[in-house]
mmCIF file of C-alpha atoms and ligand atoms in Angstrom:
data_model
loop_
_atom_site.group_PDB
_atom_site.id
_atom_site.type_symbol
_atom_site.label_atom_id
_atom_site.label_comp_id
_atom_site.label_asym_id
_atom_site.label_seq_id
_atom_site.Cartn_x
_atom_site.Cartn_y
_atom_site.Cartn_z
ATOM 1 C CA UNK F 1 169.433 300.782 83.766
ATOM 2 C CA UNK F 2 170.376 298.442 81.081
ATOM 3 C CA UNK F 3 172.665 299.244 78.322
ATOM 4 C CA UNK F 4 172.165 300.810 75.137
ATOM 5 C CA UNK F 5 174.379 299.121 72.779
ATOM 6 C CA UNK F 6 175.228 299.005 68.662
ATOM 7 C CA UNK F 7 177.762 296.726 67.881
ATOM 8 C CA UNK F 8 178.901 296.033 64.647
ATOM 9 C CA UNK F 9 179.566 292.325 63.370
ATOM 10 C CA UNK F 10 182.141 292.773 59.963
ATOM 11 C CA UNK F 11 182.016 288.898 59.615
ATOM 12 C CA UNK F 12 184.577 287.963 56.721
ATOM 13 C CA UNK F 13 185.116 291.473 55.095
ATOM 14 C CA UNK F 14 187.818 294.031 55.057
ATOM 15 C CA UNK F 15 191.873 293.072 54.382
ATOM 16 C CA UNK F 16 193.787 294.621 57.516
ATOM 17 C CA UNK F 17 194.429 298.124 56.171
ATOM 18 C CA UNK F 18 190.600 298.603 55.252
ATOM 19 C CA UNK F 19 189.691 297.781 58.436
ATOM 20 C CA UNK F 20 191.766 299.690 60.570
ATOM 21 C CA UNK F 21 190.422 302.905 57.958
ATOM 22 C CA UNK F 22 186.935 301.980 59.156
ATOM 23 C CA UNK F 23 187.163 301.625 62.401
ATOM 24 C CA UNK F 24 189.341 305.161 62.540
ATOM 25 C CA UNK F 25 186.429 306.503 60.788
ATOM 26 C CA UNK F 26 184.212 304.997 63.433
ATOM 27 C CA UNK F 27 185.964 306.372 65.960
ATOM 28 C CA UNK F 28 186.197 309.845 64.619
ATOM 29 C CA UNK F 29 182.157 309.855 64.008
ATOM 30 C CA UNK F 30 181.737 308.509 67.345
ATOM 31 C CA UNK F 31 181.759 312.178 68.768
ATOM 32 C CA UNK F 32 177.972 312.681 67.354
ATOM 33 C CA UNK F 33 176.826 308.995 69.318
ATOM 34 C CA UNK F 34 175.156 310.103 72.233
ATOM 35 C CA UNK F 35 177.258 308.940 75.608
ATOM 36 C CA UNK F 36 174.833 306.698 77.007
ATOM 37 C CA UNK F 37 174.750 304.070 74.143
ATOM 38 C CA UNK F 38 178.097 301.371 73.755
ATOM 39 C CA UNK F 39 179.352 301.008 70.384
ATOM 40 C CA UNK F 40 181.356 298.040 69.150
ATOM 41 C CA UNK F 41 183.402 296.593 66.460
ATOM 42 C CA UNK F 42 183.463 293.400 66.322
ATOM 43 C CA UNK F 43 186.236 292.152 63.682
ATOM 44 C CA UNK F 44 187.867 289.343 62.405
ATOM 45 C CA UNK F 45 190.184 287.771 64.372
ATOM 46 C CA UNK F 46 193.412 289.508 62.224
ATOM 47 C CA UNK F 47 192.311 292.877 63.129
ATOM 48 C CA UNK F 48 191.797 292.509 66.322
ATOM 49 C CA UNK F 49 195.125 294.273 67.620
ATOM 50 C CA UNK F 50 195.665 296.957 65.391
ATOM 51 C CA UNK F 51 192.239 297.891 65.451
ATOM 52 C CA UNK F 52 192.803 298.633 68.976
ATOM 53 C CA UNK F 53 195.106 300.852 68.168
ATOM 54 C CA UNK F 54 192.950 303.566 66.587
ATOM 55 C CA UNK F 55 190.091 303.187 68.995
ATOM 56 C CA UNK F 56 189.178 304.716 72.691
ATOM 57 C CA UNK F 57 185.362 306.023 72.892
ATOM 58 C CA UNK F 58 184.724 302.678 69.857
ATOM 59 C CA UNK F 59 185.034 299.233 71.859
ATOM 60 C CA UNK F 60 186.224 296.003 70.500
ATOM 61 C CA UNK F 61 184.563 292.728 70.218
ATOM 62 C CA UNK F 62 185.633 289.054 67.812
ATOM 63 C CA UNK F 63 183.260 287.570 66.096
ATOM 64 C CA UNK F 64 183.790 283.981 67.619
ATOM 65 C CA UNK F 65 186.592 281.750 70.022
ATOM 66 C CA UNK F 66 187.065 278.545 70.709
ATOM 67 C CA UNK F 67 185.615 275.903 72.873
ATOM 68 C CA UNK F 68 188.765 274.856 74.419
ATOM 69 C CA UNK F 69 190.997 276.342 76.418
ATOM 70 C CA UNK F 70 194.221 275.692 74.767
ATOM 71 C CA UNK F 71 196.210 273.236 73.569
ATOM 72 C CA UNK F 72 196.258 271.257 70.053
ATOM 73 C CA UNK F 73 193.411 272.690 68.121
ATOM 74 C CA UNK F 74 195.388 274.085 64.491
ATOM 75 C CA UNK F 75 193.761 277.621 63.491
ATOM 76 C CA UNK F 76 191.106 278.174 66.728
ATOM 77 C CA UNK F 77 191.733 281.410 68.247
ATOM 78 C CA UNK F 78 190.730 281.101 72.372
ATOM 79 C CA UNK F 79 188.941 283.604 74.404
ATOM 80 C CA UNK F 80 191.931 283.888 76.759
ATOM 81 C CA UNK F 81 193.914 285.167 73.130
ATOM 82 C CA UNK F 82 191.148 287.350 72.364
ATOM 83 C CA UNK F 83 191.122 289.323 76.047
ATOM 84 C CA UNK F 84 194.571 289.415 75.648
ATOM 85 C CA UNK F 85 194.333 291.688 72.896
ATOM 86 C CA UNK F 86 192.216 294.108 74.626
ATOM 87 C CA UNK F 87 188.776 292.979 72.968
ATOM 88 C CA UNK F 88 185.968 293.324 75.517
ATOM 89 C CA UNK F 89 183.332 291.571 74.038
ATOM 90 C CA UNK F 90 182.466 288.026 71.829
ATOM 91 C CA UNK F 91 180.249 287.354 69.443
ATOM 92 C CA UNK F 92 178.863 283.816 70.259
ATOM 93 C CA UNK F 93 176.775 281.771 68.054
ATOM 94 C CA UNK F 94 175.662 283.654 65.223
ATOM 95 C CA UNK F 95 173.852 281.761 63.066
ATOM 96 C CA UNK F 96 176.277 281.413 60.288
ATOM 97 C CA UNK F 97 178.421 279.687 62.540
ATOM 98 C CA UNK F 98 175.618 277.518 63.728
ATOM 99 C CA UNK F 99 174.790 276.351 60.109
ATOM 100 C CA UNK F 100 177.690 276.580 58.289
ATOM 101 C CA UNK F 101 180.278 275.232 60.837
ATOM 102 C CA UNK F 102 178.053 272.946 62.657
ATOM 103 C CA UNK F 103 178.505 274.739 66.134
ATOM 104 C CA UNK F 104 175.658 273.073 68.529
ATOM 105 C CA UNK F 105 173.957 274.300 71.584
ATOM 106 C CA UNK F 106 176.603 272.657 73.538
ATOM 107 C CA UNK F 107 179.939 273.810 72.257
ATOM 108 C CA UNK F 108 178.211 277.115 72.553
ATOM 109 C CA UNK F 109 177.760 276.625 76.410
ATOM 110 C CA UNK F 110 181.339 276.046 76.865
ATOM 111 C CA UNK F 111 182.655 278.825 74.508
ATOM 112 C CA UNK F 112 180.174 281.731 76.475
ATOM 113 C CA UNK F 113 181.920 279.876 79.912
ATOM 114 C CA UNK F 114 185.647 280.547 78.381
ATOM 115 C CA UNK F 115 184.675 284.058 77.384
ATOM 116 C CA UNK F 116 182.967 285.084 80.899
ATOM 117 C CA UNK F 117 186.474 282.918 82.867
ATOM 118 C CA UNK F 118 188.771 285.679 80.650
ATOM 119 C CA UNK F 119 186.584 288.926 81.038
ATOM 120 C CA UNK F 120 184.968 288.629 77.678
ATOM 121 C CA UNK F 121 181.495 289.863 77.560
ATOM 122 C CA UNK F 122 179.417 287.250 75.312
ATOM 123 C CA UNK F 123 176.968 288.341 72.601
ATOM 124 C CA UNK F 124 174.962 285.498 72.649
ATOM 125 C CA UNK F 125 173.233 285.012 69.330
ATOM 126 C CA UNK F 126 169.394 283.350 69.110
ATOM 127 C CA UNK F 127 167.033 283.308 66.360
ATOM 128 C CA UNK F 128 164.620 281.144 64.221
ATOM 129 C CA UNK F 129 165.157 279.904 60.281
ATOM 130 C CA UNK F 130 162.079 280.747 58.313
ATOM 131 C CA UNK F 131 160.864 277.671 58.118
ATOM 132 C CA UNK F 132 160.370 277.392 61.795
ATOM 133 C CA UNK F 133 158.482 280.900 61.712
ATOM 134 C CA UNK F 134 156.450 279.474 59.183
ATOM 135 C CA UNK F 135 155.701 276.234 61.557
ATOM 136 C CA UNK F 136 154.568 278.709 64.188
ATOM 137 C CA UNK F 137 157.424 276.868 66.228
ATOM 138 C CA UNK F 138 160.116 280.038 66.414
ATOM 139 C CA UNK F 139 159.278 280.941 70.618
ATOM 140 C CA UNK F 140 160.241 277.153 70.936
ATOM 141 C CA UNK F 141 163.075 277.813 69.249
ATOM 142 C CA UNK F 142 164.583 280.769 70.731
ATOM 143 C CA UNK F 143 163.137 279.450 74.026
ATOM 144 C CA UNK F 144 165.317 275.915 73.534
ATOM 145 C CA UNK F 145 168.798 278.301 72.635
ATOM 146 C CA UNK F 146 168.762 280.187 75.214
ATOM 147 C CA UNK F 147 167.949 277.197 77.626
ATOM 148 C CA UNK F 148 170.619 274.759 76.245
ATOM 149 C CA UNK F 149 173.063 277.753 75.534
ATOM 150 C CA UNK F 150 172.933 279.885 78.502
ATOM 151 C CA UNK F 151 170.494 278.370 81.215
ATOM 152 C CA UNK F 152 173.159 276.964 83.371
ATOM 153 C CA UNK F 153 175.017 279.985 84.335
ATOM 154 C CA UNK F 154 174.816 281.685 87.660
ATOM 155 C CA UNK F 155 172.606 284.572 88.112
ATOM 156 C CA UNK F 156 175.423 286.717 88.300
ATOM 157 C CA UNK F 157 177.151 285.245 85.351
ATOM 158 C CA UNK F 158 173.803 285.283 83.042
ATOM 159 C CA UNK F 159 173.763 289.092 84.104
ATOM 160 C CA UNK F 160 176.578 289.891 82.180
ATOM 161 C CA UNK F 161 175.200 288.421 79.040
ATOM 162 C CA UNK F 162 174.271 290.189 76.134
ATOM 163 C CA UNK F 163 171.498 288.802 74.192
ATOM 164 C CA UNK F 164 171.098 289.529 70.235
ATOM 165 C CA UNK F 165 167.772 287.855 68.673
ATOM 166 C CA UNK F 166 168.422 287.497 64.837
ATOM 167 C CA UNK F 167 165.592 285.786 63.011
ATOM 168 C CA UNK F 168 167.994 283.918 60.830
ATOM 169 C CA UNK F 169 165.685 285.094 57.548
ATOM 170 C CA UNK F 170 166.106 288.831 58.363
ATOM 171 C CA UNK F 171 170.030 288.436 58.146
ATOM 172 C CA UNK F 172 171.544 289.738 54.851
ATOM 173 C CA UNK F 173 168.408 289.681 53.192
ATOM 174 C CA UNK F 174 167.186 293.371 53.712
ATOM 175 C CA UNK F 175 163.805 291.813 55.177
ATOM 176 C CA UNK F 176 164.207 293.209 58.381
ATOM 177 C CA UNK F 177 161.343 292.114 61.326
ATOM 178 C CA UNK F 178 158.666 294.022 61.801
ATOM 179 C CA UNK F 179 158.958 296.693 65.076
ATOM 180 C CA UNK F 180 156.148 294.630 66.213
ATOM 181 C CA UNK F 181 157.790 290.895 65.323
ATOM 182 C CA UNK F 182 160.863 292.547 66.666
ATOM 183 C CA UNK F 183 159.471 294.074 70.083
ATOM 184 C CA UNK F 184 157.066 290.554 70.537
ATOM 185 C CA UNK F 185 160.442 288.378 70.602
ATOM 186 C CA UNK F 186 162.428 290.488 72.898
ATOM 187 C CA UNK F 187 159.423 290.476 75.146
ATOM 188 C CA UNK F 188 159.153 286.999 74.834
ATOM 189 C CA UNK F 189 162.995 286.246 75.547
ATOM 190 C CA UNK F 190 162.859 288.840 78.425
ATOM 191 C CA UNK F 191 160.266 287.298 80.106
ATOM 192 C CA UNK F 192 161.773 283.420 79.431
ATOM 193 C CA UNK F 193 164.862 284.899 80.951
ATOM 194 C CA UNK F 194 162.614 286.576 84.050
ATOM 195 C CA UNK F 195 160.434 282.929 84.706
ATOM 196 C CA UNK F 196 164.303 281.610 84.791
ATOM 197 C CA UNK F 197 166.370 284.007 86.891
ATOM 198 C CA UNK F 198 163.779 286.641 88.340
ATOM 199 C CA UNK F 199 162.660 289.960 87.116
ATOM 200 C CA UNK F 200 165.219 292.031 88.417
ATOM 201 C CA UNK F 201 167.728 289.711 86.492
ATOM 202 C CA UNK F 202 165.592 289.890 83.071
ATOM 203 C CA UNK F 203 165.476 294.117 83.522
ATOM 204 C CA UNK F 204 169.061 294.352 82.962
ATOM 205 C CA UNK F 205 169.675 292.273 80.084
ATOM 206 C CA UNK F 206 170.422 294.435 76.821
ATOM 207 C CA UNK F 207 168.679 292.500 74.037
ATOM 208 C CA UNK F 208 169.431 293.501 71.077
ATOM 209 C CA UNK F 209 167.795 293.254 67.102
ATOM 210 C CA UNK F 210 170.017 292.029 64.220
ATOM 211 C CA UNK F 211 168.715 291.379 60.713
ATOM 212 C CA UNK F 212 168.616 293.750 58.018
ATOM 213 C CA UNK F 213 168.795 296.598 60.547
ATOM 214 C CA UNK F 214 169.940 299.646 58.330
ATOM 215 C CA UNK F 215 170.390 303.644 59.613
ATOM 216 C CA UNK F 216 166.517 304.017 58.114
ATOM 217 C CA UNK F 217 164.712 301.330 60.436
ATOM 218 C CA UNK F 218 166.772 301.698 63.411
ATOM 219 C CA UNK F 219 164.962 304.717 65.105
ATOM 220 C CA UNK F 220 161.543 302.530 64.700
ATOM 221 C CA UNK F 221 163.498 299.098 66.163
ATOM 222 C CA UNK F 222 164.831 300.638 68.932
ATOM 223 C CA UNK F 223 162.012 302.472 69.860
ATOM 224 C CA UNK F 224 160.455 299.164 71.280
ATOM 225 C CA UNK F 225 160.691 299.078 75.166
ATOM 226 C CA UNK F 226 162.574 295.660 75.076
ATOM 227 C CA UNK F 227 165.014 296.635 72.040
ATOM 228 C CA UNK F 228 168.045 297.929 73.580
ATOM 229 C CA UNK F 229 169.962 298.286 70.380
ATOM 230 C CA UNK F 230 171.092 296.571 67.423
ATOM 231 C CA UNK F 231 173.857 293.862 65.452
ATOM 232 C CA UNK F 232 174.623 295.239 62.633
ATOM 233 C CA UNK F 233 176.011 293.343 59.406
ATOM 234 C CA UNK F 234 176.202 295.262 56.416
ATOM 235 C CA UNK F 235 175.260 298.683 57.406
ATOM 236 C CA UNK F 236 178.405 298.121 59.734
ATOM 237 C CA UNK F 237 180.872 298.619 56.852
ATOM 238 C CA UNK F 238 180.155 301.858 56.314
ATOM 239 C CA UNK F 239 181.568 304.100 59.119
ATOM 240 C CA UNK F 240 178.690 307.093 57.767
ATOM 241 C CA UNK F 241 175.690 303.917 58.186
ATOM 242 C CA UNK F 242 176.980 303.147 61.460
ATOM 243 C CA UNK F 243 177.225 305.625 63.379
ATOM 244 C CA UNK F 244 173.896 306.913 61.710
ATOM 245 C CA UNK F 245 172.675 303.678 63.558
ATOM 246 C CA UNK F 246 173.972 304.406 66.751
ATOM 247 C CA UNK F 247 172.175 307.886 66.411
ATOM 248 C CA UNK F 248 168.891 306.342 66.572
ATOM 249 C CA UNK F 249 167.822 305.956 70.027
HETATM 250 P P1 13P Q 1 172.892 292.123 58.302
HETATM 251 O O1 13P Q 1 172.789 293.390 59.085
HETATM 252 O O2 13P Q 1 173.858 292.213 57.143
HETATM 253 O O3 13P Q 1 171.555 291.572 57.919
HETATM 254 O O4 13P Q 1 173.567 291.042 59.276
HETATM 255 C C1 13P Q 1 173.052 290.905 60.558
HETATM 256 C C2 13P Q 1 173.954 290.042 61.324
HETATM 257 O O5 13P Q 1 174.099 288.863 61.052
HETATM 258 C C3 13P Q 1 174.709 290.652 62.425
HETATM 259 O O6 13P Q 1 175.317 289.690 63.206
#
């Protein structure tokens, strides 16, 4: 059975000291999330270790590393420094780091190879501007990202990929996708990855919804047979929102 998952992506917010308060607050709430579903933070880079700290049943995730291993590359953070804090999981190509720091299908590849070599479990991040919606072009889209980002892994490797489809106009705009836009992507991306790697492959992806997705939409998100969960920006800063979230299966 695939995972249930609601990870939390904090992007640039919280100093140090407010984020080690909400993820204690996370953790404390994380009593009332039922067992089966994984819950995340995934923070910036500076919190990383002391957020570890105050968590156990709450995992940890970063919100991005670099392409290269090591070496001379001033201010990139690499996935071997992020396992080594005890983070578990990556975010990996969000959209804001598509458009605003030019990251391209490629450099994505290699970063979601560095990740898997140190143990890192990839969030891999898809979706379609509006504009392309609006062409009718957005399964091309998502088809051609997961393709160019994640199509020449192993089976085995691919199966430890988590997928999160965020149509890029649902993010921070409090349009969320419909259940139904919502449920017709996943199905779509399931099946792209099943034509790719087989169905048995495809079944035990967790694909997940980000976008908007706040503690009153969850429930009817994840109540789509291919939704197995969310990324969550803003309703992640609130511990209360979160966890709310998480309570929505
Ligand atoms: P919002 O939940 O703020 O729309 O952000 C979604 C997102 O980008 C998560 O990665």
């Amino acid at each position: 059975m695939r995972k249930k998952i609601v990870a939390g992506n904090w992007k640039m917010n919280t100093t140090l000291q407010e984020g080690i308060k909400l993820a204690s607050e996370v953790e404390s709430l994380s009593t009332q999330v039922p067992s089966d579903v994984t819950l995340i933070v995934c923070v910036p880079f500076t919190h990383l270790t002391e957020v570890k700290k105050v968590i156990n049943r709450t995992l940890l995730g970063a919100e991005n590393c670099a392409s290269e291993v090591s070496g001379a590359y001033t201010g990139e953070v690499s996935a071997a420094m992020v396992a080594s804090t005890g983070a578990n999981y990556v975010i990996i190509g969000h959209s804001e780091r598509r458009s605003y720091f030019n990251e391209t299908d490629e450099t994505l590849a290699k970063k979601v190879k560095l990740a898997l070599a140190n143990q890192l479990t990839p969030i891999f991040c898809i979706g379609e501007l509006l504009s392309e919606r609006e062409a009718n072009i957005h399964f091309d889209v998502v088809k051609k990202q997961l393709q160019k980002g994640l199509f020449d892994l192993s089976a085995e490797d691919f199966g430890k990929i988590v997928i999160a489809y965020e149509p890029v106009w649902a993010i921070g705009t409090g349009r969320t996708a419909t259940s139904e836009q919502a449920q017709e992507m996943h199905y779509f991306i399931r099946n792209t990855i099943a034509e790719k790697y087989g169905k048995e492959v495809a079944k035990e992806i967790s694909i997940l919804y980000g976008g908007s997705c706040n503690d009153k939409n969850a429930a009817e998100l994840f109540a789509n047979p291919d939704v197995d969960g969310g990324l969550i920006g803003g309703a992640s800063l609130k511990a209360e929102s979160f966890i709310a979230i998480a309570r929505s299966f």
